PDB file of C-alpha atoms in Angstrom:
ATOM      1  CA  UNK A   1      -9.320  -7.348  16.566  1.00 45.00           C
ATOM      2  CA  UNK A   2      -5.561  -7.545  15.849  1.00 48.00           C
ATOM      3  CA  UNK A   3      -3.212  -7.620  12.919  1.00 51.00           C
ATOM      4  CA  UNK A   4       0.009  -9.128  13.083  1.00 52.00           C
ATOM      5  CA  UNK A   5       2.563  -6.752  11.816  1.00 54.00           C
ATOM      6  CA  UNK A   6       5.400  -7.740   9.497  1.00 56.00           C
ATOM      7  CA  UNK A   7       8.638  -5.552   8.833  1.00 55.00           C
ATOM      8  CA  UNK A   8       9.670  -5.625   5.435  1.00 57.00           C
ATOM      9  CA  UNK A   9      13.551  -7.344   5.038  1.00 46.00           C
ATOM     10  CA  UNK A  10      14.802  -4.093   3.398  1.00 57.00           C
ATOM     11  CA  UNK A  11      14.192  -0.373   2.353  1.00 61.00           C
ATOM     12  CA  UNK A  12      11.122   0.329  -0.174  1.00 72.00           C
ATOM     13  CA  UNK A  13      12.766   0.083  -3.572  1.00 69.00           C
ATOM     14  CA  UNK A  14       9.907   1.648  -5.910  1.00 85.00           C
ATOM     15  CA  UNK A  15       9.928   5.676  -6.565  1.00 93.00           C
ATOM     16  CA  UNK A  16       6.082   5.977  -6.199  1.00 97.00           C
ATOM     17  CA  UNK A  17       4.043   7.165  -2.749  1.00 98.00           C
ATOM     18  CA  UNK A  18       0.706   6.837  -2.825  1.00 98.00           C
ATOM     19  CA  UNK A  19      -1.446   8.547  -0.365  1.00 97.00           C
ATOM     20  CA  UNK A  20      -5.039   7.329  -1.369  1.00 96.00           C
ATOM     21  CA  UNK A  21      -7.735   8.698   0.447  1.00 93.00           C
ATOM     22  CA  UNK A  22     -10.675   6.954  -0.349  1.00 95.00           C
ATOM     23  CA  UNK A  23     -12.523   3.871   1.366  1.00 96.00           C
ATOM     24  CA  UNK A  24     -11.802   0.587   0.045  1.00 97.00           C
ATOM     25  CA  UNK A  25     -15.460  -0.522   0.373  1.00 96.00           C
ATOM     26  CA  UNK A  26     -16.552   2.445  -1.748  1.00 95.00           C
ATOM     27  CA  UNK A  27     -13.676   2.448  -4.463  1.00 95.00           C
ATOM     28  CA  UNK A  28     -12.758  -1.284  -5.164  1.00 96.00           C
ATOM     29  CA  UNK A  29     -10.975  -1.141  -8.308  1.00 95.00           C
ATOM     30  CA  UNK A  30      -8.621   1.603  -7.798  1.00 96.00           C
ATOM     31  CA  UNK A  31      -7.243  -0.420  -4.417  1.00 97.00           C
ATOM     32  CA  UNK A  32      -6.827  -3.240  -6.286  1.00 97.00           C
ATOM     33  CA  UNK A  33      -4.637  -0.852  -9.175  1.00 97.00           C
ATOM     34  CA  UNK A  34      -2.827   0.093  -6.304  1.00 97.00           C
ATOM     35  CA  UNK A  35      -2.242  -3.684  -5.358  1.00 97.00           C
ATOM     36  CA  UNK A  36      -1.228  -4.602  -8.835  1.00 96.00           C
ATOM     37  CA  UNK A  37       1.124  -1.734  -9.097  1.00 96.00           C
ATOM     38  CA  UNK A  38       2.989  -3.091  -5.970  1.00 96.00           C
ATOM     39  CA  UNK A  39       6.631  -3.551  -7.484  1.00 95.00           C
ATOM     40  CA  UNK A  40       6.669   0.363  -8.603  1.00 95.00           C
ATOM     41  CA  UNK A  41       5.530   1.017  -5.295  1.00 97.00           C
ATOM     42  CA  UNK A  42       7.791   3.323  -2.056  1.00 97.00           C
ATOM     43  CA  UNK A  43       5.114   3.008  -0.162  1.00 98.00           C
ATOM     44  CA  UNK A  44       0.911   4.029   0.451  1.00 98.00           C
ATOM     45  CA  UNK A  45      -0.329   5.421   3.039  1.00 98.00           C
ATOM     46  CA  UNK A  46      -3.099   4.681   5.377  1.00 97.00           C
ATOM     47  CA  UNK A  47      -5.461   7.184   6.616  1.00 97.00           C
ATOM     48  CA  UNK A  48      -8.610   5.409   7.642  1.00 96.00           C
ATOM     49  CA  UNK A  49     -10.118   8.807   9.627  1.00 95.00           C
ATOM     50  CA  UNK A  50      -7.939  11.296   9.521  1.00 94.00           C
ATOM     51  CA  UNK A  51      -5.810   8.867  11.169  1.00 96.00           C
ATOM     52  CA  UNK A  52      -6.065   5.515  12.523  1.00 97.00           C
ATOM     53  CA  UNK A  53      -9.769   6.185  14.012  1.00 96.00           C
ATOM     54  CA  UNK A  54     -11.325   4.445  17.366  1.00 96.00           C
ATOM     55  CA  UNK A  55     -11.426   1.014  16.185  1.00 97.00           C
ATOM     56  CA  UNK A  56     -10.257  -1.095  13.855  1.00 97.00           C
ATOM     57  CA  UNK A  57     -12.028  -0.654   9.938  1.00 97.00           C
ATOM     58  CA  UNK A  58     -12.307  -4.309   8.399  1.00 98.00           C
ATOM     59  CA  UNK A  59     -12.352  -2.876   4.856  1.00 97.00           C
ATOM     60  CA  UNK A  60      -8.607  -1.135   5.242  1.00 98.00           C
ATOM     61  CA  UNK A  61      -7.528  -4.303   7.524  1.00 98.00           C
ATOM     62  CA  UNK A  62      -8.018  -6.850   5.013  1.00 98.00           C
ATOM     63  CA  UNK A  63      -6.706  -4.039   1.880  1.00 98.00           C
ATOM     64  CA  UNK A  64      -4.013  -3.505   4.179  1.00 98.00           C
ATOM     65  CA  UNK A  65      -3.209  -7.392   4.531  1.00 98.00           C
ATOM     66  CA  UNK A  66      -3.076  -7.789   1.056  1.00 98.00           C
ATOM     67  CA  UNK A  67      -0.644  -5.049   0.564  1.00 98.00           C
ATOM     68  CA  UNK A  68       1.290  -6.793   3.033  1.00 97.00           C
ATOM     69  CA  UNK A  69       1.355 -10.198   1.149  1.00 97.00           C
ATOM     70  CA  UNK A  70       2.626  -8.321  -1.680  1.00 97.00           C
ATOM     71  CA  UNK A  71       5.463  -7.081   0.211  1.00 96.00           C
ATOM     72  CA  UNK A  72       3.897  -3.149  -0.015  1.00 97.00           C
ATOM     73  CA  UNK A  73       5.574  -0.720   2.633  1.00 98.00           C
ATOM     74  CA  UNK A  74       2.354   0.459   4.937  1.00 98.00           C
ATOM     75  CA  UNK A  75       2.480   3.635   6.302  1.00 98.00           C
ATOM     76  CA  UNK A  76      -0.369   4.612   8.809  1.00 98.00           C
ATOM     77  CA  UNK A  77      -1.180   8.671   8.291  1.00 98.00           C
ATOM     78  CA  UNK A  78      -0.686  11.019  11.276  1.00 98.00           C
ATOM     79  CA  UNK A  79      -1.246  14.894  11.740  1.00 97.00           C
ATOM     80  CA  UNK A  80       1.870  16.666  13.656  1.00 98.00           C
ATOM     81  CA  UNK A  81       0.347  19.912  13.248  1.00 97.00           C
ATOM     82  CA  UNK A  82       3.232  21.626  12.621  1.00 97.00           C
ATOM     83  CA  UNK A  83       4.789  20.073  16.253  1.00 96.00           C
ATOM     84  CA  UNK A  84       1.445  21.553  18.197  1.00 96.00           C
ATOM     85  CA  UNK A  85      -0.263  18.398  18.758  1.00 95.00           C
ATOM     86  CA  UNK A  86       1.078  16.658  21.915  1.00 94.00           C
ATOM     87  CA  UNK A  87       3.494  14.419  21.704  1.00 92.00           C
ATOM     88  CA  UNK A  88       1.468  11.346  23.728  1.00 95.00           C
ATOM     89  CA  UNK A  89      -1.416  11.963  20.908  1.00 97.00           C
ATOM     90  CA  UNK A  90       0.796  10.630  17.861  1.00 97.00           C
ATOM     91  CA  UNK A  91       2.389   7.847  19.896  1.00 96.00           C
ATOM     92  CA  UNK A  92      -1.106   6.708  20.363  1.00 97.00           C
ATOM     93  CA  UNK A  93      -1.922   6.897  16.791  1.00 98.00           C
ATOM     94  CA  UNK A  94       1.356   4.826  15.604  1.00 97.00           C
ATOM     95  CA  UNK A  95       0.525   1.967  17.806  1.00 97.00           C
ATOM     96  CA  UNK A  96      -2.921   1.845  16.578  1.00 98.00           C
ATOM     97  CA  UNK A  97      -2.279   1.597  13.330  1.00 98.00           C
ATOM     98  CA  UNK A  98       1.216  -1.386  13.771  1.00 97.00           C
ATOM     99  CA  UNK A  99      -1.973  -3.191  15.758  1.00 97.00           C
ATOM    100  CA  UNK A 100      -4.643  -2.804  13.689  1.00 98.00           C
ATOM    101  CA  UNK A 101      -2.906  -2.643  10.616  1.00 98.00           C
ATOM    102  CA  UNK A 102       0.475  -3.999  10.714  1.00 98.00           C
ATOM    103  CA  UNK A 103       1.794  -1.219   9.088  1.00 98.00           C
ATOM    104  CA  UNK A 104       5.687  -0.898   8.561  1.00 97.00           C
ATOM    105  CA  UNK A 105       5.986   2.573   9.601  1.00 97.00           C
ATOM    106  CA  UNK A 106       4.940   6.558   9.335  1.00 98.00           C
ATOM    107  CA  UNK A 107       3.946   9.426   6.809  1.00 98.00           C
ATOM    108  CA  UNK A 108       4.306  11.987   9.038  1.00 98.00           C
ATOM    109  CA  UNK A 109       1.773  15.093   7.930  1.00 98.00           C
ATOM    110  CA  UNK A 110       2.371  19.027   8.997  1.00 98.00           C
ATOM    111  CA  UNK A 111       6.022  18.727  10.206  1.00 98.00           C
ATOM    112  CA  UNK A 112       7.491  21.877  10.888  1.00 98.00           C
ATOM    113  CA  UNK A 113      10.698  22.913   8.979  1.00 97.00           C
ATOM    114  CA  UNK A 114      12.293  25.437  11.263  1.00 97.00           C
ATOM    115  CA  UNK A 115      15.118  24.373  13.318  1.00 97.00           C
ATOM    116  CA  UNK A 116      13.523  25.480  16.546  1.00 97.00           C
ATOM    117  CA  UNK A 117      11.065  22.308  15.878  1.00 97.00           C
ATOM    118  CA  UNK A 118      14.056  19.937  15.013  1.00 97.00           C
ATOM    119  CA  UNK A 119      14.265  18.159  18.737  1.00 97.00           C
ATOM    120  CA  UNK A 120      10.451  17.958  19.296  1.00 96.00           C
ATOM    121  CA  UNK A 121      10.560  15.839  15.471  1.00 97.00           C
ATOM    122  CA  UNK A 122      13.759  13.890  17.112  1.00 97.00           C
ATOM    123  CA  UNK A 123      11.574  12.694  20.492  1.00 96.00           C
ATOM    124  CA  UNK A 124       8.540  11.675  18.150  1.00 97.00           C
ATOM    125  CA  UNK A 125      10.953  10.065  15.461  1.00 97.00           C
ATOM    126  CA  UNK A 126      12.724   8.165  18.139  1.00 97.00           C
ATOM    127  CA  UNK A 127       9.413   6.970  19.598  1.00 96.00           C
ATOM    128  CA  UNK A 128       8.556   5.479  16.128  1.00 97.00           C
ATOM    129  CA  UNK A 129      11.346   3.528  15.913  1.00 97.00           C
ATOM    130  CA  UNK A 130      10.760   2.276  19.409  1.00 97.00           C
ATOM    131  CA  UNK A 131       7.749   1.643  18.281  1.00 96.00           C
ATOM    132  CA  UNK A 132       8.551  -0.868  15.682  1.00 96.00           C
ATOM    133  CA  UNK A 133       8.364   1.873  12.466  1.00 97.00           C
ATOM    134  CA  UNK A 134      11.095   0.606   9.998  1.00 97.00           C
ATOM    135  CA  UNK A 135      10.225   3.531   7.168  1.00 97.00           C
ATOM    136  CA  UNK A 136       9.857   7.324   8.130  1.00 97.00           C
ATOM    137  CA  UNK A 137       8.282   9.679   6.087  1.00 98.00           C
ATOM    138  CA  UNK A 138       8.198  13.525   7.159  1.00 98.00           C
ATOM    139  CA  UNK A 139       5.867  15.621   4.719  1.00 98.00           C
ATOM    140  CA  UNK A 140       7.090  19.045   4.735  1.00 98.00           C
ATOM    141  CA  UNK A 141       5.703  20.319   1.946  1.00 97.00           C
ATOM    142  CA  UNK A 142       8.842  22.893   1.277  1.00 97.00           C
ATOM    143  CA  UNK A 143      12.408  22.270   1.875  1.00 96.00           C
ATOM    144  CA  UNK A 144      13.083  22.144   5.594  1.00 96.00           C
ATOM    145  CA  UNK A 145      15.823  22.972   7.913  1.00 95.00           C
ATOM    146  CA  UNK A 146      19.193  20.442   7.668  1.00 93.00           C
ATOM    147  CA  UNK A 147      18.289  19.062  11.061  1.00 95.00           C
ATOM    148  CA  UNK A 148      15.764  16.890  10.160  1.00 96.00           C
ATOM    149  CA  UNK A 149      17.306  14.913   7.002  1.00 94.00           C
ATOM    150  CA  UNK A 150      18.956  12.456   9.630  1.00 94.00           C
ATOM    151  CA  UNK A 151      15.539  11.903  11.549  1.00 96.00           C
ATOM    152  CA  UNK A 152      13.722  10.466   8.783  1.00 95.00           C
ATOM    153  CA  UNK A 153      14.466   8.048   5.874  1.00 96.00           C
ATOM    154  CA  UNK A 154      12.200  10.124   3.495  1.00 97.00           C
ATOM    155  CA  UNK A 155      11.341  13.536   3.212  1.00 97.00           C
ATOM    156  CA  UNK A 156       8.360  15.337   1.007  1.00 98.00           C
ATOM    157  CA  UNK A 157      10.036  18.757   0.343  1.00 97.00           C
ATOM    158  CA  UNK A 158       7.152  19.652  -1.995  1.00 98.00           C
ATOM    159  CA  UNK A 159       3.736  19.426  -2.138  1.00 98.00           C
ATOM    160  CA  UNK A 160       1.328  21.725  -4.209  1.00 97.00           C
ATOM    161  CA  UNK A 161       0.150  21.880  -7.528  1.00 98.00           C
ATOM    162  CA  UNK A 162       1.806  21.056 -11.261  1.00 98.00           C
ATOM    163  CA  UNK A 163       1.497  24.587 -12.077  1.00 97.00           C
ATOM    164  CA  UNK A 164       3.689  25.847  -9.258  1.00 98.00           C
ATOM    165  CA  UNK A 165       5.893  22.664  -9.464  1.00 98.00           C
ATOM    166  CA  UNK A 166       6.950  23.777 -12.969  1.00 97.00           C
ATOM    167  CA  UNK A 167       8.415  26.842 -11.292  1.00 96.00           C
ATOM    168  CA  UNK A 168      10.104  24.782  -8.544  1.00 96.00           C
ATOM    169  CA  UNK A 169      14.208  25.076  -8.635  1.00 95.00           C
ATOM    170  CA  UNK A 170      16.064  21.386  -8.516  1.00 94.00           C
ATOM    171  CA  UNK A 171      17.077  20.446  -4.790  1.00 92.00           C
ATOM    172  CA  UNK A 172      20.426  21.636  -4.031  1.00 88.00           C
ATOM    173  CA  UNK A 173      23.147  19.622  -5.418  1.00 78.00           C
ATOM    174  CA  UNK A 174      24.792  19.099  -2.408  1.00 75.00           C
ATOM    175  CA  UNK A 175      22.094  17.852   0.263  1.00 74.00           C
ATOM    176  CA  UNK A 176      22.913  17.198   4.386  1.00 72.00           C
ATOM    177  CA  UNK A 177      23.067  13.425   4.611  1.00 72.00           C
ATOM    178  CA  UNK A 178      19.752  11.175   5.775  1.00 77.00           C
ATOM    179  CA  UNK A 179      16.715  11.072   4.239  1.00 83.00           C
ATOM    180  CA  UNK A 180      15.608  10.788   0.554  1.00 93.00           C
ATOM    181  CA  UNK A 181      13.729  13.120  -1.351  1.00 96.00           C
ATOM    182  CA  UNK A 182       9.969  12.791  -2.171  1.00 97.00           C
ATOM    183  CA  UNK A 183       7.361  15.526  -4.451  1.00 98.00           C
ATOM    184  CA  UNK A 184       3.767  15.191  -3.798  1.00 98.00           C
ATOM    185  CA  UNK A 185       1.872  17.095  -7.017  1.00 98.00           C
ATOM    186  CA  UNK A 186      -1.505  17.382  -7.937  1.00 98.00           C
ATOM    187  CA  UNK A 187      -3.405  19.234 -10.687  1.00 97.00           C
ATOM    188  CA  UNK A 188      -1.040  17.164 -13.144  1.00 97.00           C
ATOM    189  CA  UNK A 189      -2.225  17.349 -16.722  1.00 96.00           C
ATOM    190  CA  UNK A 190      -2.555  13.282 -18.446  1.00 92.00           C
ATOM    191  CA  UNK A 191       0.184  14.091 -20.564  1.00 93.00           C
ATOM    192  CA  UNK A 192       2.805  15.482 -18.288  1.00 96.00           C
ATOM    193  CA  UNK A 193       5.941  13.573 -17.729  1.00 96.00           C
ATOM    194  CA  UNK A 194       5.404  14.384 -13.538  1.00 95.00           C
ATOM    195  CA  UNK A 195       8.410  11.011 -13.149  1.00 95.00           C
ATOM    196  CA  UNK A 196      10.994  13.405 -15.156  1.00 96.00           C
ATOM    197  CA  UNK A 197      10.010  16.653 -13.767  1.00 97.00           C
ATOM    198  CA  UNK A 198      10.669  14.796 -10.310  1.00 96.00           C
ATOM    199  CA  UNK A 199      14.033  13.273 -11.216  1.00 95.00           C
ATOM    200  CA  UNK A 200      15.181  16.905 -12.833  1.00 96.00           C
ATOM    201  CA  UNK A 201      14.042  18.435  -9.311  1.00 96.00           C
ATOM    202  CA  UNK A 202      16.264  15.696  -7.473  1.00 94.00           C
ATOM    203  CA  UNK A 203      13.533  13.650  -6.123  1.00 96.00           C
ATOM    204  CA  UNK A 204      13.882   9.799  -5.875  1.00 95.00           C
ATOM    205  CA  UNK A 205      10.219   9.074  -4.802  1.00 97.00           C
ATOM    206  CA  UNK A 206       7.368  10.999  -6.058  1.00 97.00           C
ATOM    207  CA  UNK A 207       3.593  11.129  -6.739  1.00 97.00           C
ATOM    208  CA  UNK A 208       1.304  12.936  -9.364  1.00 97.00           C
ATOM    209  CA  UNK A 209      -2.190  12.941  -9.192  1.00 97.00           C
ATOM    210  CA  UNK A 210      -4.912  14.859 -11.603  1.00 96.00           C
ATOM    211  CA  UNK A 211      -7.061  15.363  -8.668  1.00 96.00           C
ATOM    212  CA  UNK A 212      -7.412  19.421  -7.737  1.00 95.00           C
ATOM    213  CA  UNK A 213      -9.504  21.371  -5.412  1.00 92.00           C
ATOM    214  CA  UNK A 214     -10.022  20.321  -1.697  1.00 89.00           C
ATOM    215  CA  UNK A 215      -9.079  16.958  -2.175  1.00 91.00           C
ATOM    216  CA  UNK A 216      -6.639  16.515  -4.702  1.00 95.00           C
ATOM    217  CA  UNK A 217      -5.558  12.844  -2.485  1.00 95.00           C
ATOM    218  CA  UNK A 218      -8.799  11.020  -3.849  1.00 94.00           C
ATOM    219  CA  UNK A 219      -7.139  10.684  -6.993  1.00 95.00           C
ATOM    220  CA  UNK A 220      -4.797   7.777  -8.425  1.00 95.00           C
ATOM    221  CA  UNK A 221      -1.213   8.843  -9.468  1.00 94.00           C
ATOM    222  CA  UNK A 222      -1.450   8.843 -13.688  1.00 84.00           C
ATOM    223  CA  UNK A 223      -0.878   4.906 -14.692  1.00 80.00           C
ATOM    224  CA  UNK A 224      -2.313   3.074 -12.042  1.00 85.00           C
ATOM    225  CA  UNK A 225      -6.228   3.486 -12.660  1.00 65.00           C
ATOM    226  CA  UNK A 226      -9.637   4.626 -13.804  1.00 54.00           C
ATOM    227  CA  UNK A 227      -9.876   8.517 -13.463  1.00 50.00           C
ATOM    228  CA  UNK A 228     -12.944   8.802 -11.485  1.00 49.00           C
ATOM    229  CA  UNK A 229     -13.718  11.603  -9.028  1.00 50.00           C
ATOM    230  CA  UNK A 230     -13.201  10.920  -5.699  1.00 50.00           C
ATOM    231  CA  UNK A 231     -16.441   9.624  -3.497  1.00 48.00           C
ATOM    232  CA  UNK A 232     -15.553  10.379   0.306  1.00 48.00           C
ATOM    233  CA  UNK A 233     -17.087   7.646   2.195  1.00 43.00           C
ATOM    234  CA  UNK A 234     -17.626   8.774   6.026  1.00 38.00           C
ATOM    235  CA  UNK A 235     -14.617   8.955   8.045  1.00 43.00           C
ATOM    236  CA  UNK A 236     -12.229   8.974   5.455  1.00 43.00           C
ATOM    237  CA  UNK A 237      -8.911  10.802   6.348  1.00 44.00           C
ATOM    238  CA  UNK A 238      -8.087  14.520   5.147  1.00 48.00           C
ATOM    239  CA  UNK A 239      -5.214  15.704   3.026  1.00 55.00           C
ATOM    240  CA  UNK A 240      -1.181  15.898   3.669  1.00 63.00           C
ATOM    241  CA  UNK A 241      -0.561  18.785   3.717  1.00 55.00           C
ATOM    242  CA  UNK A 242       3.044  19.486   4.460  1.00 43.00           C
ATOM    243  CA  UNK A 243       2.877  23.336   3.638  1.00 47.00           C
ATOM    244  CA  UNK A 244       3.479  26.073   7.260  1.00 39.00           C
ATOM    245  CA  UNK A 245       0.476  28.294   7.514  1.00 34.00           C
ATOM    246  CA  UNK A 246       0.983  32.094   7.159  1.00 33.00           C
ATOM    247  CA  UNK A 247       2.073  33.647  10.505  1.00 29.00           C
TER     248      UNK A 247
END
């Protein structure tokens, strides 16, 4: 099984990521919110397992398709590990998904943000965009070293919850040049305004999601659906989760 891959004819426009990860077989109606919300949209990201998984999944290749059609930026989900996970093992991963999925680029997950990482991040970016990857996305999860802004053409410089988001300083004024900014939040009360606390914290792309606990990413961003809890469906993919570990 193949998908054709398309490249989109210029940048994502919309100021919303969404990484959903649920299976479209098992929750429907919130893909299809994410469909309809497709103008507002940066990008979402694909995680089928954690990843792309051994073989293609029908369910996310036809949801996938249709995001296509409505001109949605795709970006398949893959674990860096903080640059421990070899090199060949995420080249892999990014042509499975522009095969299987015709996705339109990366949301890179556990990138270091030291400097001593920086040229490992500029092989692996460079491979993408041999590879056919027209959007980059590095998730950091906390602001990272200037090196990297030029590698990608986004950047998540936050992820964690509302609570500690409300104690999060604005990015600096005066940023290296390269890559947007994105905040990934969850734990974000119904009647927060999560869009302004972004653009006060200099962040052109964002997402907000209710969801808490171990898997915050099973949640819609507030607006674009029911607020169910999320129903893992076997294989799903885990959680970005741009934040170093404790050394």
């Amino acid at each position: 099984m193949s998908t054709p891959t398309s490249t989109p004819t210029s940048a994502p426009a919309g100021t919303l990521l969404v990484p959903y990860y649920e299976h479209p077989s098992v929750r429907p109606a919130e893909w299809a919110a994410i469909l309809a919300a497709a103008p507002r949209l940066y990008g979402v990201v694909l995680n089928p397992a954690s990843g792309p998984g051994d073989r293609p999944d029908a369910a996310f290749a036809e949801t996938a398709a249709r995001l296509r059609t409505a001109g949605v930026t795709l970006l398949g989900y893959a674990d860096t590990g903080y640059g421990g996970r070899p090199y060949e093992d995420v080249e892999d991963e990014l042509r499975r998904y522009r095969a299987w999925y015709g996705t339109h680029g990366v949301f890179l997950d556990q990138v270091a943000s030291g400097a001593g990482e920086a040229r490992h991040y500029e092989r692996l970016t460079t491979a993408a965009r041999t590879l056919g990857c027209v959007t980059l996305v590095l998730n950091h999860g906390t602001r990272p070293h200037p090196a990297y802004a030029p590698l990608a053409d986004l950047q998540v410089t936050f992820e964690g919850p509302w609570s500690a988001y409300l104690r999060t300083p604005a990015e600096p004024a005066h940023r290296p040049a390269g890559a947007r900014v994105c905040h990934l939040v969850y734990g974000v009360p119904p009647d927060a305004d999560a869009a302004g606390a972004a653009r006060a914290r200099g962040a052109t792309v964002h997402c907000a999601v209710p969801g808490t606990g171990a898997h915050p990413w099973g949640t819609l961003p507030h607006g674009l659906g029911p607020r169910v809890p999320p129903a893992r469906a076997p294989g799903t993919g885990t959680e970005p989760s741009g934040r170093e570990p404790a050394r």
